[in-house]
mmCIF file of C-alpha atoms and ligand atoms in Angstrom:
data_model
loop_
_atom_site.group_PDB
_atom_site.id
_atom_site.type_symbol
_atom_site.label_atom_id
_atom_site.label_comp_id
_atom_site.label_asym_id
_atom_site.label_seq_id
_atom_site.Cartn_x
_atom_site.Cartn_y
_atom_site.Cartn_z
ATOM 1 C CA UNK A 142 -22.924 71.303 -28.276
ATOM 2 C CA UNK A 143 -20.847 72.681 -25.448
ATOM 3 C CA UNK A 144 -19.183 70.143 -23.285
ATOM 4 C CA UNK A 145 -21.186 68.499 -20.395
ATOM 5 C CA UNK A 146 -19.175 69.923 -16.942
ATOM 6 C CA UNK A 147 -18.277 66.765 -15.099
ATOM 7 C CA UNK A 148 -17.128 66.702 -11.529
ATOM 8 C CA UNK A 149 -15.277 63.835 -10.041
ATOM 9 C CA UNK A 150 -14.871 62.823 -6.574
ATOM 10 C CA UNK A 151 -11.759 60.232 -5.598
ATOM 11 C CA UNK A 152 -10.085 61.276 -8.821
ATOM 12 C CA UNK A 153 -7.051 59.896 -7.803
ATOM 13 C CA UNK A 154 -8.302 56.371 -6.608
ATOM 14 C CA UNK A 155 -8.170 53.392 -8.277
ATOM 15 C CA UNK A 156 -11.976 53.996 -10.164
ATOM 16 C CA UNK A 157 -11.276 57.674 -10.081
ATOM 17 C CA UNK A 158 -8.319 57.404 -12.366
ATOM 18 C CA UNK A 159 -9.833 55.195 -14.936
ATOM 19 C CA UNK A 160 -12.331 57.038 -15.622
ATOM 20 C CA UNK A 161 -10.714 60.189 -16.120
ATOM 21 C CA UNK A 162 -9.105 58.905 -18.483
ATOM 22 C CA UNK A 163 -11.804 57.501 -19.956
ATOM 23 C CA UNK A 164 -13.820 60.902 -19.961
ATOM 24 C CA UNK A 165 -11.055 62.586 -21.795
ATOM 25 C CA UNK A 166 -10.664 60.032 -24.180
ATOM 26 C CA UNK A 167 -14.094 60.266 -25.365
ATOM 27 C CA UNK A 168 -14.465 64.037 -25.518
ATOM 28 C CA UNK A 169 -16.811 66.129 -25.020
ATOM 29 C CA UNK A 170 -17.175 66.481 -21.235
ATOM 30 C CA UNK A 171 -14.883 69.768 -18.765
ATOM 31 C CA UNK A 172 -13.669 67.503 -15.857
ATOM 32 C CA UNK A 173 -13.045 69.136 -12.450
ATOM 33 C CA UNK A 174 -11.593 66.516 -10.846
ATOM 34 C CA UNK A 175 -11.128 66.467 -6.339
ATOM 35 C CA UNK A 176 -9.731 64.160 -3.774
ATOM 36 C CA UNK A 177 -7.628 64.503 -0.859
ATOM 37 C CA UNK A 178 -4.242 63.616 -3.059
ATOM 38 C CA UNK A 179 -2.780 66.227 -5.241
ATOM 39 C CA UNK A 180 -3.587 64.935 -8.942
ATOM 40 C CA UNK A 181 -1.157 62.527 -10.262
ATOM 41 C CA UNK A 182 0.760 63.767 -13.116
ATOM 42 C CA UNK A 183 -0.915 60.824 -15.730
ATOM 43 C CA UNK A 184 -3.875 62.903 -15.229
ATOM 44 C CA UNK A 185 -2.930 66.156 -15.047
ATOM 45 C CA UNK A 186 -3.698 66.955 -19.211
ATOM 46 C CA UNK A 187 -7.265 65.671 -18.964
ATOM 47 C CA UNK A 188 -8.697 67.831 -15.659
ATOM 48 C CA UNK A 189 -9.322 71.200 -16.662
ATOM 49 C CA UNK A 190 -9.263 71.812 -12.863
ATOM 50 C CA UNK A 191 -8.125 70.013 -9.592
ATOM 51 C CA UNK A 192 -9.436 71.046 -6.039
ATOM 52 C CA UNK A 193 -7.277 69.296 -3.435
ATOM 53 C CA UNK A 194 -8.667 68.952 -0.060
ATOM 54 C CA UNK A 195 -11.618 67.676 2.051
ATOM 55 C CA UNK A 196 -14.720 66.727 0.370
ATOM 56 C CA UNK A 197 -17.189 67.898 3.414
ATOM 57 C CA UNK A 198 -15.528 71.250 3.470
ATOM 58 C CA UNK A 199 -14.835 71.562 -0.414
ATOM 59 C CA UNK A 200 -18.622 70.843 -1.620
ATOM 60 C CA UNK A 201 -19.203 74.482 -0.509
ATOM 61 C CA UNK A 202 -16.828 75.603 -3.625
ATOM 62 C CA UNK A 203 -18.918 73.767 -5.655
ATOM 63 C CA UNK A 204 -22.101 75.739 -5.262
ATOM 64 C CA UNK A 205 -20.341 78.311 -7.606
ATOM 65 C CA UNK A 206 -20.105 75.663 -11.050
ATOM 66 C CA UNK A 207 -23.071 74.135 -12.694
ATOM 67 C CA UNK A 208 -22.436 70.616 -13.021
ATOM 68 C CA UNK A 209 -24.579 68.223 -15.494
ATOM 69 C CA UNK A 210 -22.969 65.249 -14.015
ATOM 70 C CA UNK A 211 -21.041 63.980 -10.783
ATOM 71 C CA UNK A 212 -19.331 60.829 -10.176
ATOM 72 C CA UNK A 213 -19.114 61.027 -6.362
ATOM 73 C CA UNK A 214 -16.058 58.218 -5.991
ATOM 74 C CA UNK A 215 -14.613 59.388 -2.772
ATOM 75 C CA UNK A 216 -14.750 56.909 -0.164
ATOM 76 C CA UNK A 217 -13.107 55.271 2.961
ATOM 77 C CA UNK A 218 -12.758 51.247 2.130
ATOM 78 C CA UNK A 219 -14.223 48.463 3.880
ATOM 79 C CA UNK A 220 -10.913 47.541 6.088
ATOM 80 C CA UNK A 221 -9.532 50.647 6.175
ATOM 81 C CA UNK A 222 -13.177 52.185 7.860
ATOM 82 C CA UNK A 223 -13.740 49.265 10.357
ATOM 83 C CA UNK A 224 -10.378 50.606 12.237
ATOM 84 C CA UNK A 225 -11.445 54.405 11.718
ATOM 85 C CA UNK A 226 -15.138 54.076 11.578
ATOM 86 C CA UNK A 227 -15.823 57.692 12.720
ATOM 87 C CA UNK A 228 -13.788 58.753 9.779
ATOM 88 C CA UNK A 229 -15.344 56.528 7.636
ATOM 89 C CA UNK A 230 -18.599 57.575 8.412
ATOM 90 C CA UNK A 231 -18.028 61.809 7.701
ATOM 91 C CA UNK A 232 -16.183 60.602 4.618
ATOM 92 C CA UNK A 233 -19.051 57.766 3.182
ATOM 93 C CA UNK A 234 -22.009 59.613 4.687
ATOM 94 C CA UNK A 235 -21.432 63.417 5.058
ATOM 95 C CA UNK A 236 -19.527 64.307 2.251
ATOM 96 C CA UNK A 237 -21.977 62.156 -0.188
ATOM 97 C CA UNK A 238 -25.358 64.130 1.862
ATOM 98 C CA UNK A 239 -23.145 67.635 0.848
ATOM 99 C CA UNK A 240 -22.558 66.647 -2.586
ATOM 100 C CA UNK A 241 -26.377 65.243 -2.845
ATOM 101 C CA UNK A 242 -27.778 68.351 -1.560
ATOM 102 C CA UNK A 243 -25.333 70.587 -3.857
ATOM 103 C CA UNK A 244 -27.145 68.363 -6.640
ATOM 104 C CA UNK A 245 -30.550 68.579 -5.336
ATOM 105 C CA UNK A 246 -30.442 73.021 -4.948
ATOM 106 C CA UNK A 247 -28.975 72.706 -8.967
ATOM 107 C CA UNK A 248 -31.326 70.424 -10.252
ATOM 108 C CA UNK A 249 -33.946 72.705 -8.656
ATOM 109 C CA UNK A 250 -32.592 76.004 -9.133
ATOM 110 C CA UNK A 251 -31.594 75.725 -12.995
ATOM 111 C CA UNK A 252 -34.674 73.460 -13.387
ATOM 112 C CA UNK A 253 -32.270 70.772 -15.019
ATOM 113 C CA UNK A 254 -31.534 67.270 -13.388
ATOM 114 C CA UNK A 255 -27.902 66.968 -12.459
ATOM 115 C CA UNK A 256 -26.813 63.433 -12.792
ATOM 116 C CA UNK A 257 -25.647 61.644 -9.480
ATOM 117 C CA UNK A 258 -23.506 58.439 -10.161
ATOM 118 C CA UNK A 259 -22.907 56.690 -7.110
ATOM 119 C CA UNK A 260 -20.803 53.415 -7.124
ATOM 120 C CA UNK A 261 -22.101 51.229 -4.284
ATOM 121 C CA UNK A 262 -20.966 47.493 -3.950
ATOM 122 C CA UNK A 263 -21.134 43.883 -2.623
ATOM 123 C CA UNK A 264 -20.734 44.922 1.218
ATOM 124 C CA UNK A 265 -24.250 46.459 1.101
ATOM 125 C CA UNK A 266 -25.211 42.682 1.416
ATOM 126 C CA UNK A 267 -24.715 40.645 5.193
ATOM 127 C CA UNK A 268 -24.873 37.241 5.886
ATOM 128 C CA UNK A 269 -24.969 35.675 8.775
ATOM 129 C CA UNK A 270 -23.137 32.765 8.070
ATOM 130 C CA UNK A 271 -21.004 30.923 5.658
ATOM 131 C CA UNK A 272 -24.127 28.664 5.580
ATOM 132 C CA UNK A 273 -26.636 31.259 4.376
ATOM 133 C CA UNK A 274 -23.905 32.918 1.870
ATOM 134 C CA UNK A 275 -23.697 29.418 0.130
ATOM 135 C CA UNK A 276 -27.431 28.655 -0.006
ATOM 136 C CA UNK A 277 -28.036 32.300 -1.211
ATOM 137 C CA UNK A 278 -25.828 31.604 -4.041
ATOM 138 C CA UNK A 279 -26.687 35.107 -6.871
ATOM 139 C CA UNK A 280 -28.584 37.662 -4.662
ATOM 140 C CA UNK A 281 -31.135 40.398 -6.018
ATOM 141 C CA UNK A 282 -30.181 43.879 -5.043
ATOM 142 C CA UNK A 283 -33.611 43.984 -2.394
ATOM 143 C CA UNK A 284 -31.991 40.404 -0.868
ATOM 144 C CA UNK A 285 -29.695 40.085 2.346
ATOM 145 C CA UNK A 286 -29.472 44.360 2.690
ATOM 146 C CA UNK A 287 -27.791 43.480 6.644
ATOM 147 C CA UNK A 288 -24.038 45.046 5.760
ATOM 148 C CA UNK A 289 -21.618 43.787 8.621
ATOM 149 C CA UNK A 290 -19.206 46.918 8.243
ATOM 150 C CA UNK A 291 -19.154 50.283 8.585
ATOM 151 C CA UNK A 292 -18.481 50.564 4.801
ATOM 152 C CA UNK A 293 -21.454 48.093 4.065
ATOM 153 C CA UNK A 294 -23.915 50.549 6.208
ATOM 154 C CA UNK A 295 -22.698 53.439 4.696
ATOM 155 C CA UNK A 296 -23.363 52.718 1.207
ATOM 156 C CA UNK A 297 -26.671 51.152 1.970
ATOM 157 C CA UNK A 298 -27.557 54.349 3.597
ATOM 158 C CA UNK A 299 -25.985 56.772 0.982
ATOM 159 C CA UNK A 300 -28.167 54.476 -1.788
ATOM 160 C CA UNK A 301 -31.174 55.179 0.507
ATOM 161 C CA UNK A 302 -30.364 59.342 0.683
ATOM 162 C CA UNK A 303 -29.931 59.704 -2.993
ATOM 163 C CA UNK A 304 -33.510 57.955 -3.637
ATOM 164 C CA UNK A 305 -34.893 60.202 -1.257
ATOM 165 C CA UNK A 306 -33.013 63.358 -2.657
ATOM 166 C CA UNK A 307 -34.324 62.154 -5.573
ATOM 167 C CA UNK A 308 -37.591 61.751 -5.004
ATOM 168 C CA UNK A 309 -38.725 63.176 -1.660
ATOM 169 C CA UNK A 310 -36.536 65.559 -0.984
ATOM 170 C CA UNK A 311 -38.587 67.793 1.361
ATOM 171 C CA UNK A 312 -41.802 66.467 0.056
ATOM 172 C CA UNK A 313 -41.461 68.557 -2.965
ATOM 173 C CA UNK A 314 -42.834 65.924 -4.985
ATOM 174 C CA UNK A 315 -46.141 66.727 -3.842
ATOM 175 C CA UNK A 316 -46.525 70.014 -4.856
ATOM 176 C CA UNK A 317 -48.827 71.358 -7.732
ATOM 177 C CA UNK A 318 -45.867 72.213 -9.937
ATOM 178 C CA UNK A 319 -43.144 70.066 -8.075
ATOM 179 C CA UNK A 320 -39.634 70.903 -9.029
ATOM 180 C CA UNK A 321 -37.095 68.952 -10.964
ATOM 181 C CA UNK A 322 -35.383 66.750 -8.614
ATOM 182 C CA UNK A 323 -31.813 65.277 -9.394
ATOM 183 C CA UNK A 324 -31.026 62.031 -10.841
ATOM 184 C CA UNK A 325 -29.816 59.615 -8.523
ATOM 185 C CA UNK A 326 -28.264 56.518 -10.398
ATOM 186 C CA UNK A 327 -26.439 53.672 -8.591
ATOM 187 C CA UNK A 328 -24.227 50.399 -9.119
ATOM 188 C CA UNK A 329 -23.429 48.143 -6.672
ATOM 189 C CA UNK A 330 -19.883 46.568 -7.751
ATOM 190 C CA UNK A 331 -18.298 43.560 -6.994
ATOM 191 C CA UNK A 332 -14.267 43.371 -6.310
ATOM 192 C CA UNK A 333 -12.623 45.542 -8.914
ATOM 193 C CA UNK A 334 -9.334 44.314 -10.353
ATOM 194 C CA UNK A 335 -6.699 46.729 -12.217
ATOM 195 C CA UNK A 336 -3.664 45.836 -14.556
ATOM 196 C CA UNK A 337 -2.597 49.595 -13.120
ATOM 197 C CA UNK A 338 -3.107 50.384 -10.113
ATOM 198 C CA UNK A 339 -3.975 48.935 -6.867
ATOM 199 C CA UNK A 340 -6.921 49.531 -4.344
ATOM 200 C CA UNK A 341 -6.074 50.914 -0.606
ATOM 201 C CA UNK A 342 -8.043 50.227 2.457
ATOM 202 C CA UNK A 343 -10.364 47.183 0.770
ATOM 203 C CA UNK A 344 -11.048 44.034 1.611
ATOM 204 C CA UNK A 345 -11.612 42.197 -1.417
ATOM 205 C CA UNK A 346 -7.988 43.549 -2.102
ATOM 206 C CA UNK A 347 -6.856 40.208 -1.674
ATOM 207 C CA UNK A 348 -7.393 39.344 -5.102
ATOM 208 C CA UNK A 349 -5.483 42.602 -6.884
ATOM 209 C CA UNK A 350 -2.818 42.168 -4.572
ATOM 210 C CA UNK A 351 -2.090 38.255 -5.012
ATOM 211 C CA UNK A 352 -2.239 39.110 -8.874
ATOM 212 C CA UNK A 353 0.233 42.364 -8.989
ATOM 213 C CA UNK A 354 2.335 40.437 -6.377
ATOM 214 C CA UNK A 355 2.754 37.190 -8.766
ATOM 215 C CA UNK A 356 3.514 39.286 -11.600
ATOM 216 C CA UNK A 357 6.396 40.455 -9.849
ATOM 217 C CA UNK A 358 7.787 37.612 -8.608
ATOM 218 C CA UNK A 359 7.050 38.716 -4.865
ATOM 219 C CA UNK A 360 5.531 36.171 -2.306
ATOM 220 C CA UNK A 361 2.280 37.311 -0.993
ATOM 221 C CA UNK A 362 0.152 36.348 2.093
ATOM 222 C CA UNK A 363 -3.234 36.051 1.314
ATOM 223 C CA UNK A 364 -5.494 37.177 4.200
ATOM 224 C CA UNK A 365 -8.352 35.198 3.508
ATOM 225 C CA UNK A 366 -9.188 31.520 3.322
ATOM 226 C CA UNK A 367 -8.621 29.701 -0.135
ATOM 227 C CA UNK A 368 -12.143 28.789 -0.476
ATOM 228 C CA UNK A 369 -13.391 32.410 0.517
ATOM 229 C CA UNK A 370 -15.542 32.980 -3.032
ATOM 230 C CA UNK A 371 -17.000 36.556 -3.894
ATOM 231 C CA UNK A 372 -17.275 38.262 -7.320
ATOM 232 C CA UNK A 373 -14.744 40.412 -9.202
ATOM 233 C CA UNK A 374 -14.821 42.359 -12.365
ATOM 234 C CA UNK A 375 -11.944 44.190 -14.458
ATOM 235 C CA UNK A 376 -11.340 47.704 -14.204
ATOM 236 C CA UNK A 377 -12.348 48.607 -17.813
ATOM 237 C CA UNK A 378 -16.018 47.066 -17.624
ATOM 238 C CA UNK A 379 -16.127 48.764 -14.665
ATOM 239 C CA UNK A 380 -16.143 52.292 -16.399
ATOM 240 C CA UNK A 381 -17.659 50.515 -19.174
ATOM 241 C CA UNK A 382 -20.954 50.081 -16.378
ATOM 242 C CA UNK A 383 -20.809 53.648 -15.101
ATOM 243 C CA UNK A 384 -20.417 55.393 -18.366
ATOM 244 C CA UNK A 385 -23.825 53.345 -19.621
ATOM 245 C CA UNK A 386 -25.468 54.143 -16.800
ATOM 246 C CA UNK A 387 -24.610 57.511 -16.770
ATOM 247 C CA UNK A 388 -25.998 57.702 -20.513
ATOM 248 C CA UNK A 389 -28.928 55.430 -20.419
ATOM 249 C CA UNK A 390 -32.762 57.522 -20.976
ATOM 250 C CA UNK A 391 -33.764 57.844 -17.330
ATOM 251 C CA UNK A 392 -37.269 56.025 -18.942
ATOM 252 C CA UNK A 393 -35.396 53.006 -19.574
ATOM 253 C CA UNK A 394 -34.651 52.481 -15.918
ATOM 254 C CA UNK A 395 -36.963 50.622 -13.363
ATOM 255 C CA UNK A 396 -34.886 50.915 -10.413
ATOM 256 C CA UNK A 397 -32.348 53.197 -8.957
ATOM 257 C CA UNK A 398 -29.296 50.563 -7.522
ATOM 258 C CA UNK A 399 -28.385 48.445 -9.995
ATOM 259 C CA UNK A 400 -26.498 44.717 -8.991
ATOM 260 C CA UNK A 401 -23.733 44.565 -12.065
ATOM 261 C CA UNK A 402 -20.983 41.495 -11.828
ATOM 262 C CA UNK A 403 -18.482 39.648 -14.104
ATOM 263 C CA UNK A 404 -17.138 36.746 -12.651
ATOM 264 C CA UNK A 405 -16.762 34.521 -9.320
ATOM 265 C CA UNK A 406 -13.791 33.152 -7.286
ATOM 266 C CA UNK A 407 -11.842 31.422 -5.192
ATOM 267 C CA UNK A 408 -8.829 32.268 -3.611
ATOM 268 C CA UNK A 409 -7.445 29.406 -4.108
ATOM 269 C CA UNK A 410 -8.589 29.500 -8.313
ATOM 270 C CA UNK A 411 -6.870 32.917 -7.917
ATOM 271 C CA UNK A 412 -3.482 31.485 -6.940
ATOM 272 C CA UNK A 413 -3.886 28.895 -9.555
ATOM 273 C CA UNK A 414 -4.015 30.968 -12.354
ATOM 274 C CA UNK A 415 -1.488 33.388 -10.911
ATOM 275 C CA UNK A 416 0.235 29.690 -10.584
ATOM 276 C CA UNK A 417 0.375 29.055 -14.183
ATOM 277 C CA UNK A 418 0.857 32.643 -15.447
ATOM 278 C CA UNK A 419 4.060 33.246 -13.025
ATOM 279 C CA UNK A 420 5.594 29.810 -12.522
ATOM 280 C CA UNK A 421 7.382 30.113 -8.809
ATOM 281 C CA UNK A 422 5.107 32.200 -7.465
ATOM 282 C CA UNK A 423 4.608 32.135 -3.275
ATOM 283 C CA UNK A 424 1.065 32.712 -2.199
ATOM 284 C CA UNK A 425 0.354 30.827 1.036
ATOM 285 C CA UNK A 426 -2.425 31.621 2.933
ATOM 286 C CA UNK A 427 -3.367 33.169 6.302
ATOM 287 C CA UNK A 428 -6.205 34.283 7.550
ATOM 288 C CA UNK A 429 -6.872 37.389 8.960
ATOM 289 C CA UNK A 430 -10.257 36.451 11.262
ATOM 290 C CA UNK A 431 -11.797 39.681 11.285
ATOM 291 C CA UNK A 432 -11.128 40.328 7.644
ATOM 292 C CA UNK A 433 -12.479 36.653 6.695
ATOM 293 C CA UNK A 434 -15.669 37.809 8.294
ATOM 294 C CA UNK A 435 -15.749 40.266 6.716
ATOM 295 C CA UNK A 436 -15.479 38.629 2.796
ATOM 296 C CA UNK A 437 -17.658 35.648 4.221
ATOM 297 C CA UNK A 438 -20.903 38.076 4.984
ATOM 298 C CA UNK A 439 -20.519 39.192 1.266
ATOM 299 C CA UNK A 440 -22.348 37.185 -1.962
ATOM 300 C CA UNK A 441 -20.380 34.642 -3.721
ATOM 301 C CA UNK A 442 -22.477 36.018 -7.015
ATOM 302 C CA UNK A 443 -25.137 38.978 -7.692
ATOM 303 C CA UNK A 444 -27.780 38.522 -10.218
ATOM 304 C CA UNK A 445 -27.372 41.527 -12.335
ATOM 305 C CA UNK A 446 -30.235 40.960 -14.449
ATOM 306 C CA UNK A 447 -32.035 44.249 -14.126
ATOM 307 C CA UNK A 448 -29.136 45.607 -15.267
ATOM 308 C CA UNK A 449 -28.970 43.390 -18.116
ATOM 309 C CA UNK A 450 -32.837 44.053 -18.950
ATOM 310 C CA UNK A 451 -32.819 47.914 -18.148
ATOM 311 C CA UNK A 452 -30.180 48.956 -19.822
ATOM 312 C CA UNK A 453 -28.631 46.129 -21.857
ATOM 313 C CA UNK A 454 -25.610 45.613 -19.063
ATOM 314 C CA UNK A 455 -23.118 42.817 -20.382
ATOM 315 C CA UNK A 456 -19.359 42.328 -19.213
ATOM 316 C CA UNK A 457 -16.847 42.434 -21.919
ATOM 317 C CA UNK A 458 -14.482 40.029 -19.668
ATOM 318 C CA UNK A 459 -15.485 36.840 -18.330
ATOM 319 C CA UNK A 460 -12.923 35.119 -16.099
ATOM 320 C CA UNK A 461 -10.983 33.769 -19.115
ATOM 321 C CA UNK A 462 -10.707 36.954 -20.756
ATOM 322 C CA UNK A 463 -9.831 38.737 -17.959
ATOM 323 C CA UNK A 464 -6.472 36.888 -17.496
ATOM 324 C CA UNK A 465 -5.913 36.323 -20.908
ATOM 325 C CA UNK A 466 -6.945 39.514 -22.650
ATOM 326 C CA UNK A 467 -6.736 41.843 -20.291
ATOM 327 C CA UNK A 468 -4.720 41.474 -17.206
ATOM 328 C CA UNK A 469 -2.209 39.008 -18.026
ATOM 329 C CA UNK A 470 -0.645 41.155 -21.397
ATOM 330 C CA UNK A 471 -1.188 44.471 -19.398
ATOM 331 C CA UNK A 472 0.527 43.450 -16.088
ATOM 332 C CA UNK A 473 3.477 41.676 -18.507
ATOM 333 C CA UNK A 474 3.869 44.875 -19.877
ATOM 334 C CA UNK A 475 3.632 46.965 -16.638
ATOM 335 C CA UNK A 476 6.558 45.063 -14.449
ATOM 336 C CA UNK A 477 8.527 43.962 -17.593
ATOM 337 C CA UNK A 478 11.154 45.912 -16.620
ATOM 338 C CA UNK A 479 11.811 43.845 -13.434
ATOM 339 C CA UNK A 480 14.523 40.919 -13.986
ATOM 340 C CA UNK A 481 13.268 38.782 -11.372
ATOM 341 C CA UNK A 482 10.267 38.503 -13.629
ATOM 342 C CA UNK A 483 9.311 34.909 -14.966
ATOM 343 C CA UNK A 484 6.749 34.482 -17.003
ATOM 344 C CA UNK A 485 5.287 31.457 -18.965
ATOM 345 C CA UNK A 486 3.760 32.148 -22.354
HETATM 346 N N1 LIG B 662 -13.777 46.627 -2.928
HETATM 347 C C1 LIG B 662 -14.471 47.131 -1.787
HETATM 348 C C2 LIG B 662 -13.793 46.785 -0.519
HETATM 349 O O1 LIG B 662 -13.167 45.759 -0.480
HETATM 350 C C3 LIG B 662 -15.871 46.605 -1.752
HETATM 351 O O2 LIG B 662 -16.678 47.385 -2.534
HETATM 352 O O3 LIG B 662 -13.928 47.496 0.427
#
């Protein structure tokens, strides 16, 4: 069989990268990878091709491959789009309606549905006070759909244009013979936490940062409030989640935006365990107010059961593996090279 032709969008983000990797390590897929950043140089032997530049002015390129899947990962974080929310917007919105339409004309044209994998998250949820967020406890992915940020909107909106591109796209599904329509498939996400990298522009960034900082011996000011509680996951059942997804029979599914999770917080059970893994560590805590908000209008849990149901969804790392399978030996062997390390076994 030849190999399926992959493109993916954000390749050099935090996702982006991990799932490159992850691509090439299972074979069988040509990855053209894009994002703004020139490739880094861990990736460089597994993307048979890089465009650098611009999604809303590159997806015009595109119209010359034939891609079975796409990974559109390219995105303008929560913080980082509430201080540039014009930006935000022609990044979140109008590069992901290019990319759909690209899909949509293939998907017609070679009569063949190109896979869309969209990776939505938590701030497609709004509260509108700590209040509700505690009584609301796990929310269903039709529940609390009032994002506060620019971010939250976006994705809600870009969930709602693949369903139509999917579906409706110019009413096509009512024709006699209506044409094949492309696949639209989407997870909402909860924070995601790397032993490698770290996220840029976020706001449930808090968590990755306290961690990485700890691990270095570095004080860190944590921007939220210790009790502020939302859900994380680890990078690797992250990919884990879009690579199922991605390869589960399109029968199985009942829905379109799938609610996945792994494990819930506090920021103050965050500094404890960073506590005990790097003895000495200095996390205080000060809130940013407009940040808080921002975490407090998002779920302390999501009930991922359709995802669980549909297409047999399960986390490899709850929060005790995480620390002790994953992050904790990673990180240790990551920053072991700094002296002012201290770690307890
Ligand atoms: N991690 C994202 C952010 O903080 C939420 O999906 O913006």
């Amino acid at each position: 069989m030849p190999d399926k032709a992959v493109l993916v969008t954000g390749a050099c983000g935090e996702i982006g990268q991990a799932l490159v990797q992850s691509l090439a390590q299972k074979g069988g897929y040509r990855i053209v990878t894009t994002d703004l950043m020139p490739l880094p140089d861990s990736l460089k032997a597994y993307s048979a091709e890089h465009v650098q530049g611009d999604l809303v002015y590159r997806v015009k390129q595109f119209y010359d491959y034939n891609f079975d899947i796409m990974f559109h990962l390219a995105a303008s974080l929560s913080s980082k789009a509430e201080v540039a929310t014009e930006e935000a917007h022609r990044i979140n919105v109008e590069g992901t309606m290019q990319l759909l339409m690209l899909a949509a004309y293939k998907s017609e044209k070679r009569g063949k549905a190109v896979k869309f994998i969209f990776p939505s998250s938590i701030a497609a949820y709004g509260f509108d006070s700590l209040e509700q967020k505690r009584k609301a406890g796990r929310v269903k992915e039709e529940e609390y759909n009032h994002p506060h940020t620019m971010y939250g909107a976006n994705k809600l909106y870009c969930e709602k244009l693949g369903e139509y591109y999917g579906n409706f796209y110019g009413q096509r599904h009512l024709d006699p013979n209506p044409p094949v329509m492309l696949d639209f498939r989407a997870i909402r996400f909860p924070g995601l936490i790397s032993a490698y990298t770290l996220p840029t522009g976020g706001t449930s960034d808090y968590g990755p940062e306290m961690l990485h900082a700890a691990a270095q011996g570095l004080s860190y000011s944590c921007f939220v409030r210790e009790d502020t509680k939302i859900p994380f996951m680890a990078m690797p059942d992250a990919i884990k989640a879009l690579l199922m997804l991605t390869e589960v029979p399109r029968d199985y599914l009942t829905r379109q935006v799938y609610n996945i999770t792994a494990f819930s917080l506090t920021a103050g059970e965050f500094r404890k365990r960073a506590d005990n893994a790097f003895p000495g560590t200095r996390i205080t805590f000060e809130p940013n107010p407009r940040r808080q908000g921002i975490v407090d209008s998002w779920p302390e849990d999501m009930d991922d059961s359709a995802a669980r149901n549909d297409w047999g969804w399960e986390p490899d790392y709850d929060l005790d593996r995480f620390f002790d399978e994953y992050f904790l030996p990673e990180i240790r062997k990551r920053y072991a090279f700094r002296p002012s390390l201290r770690t307890k076994e």
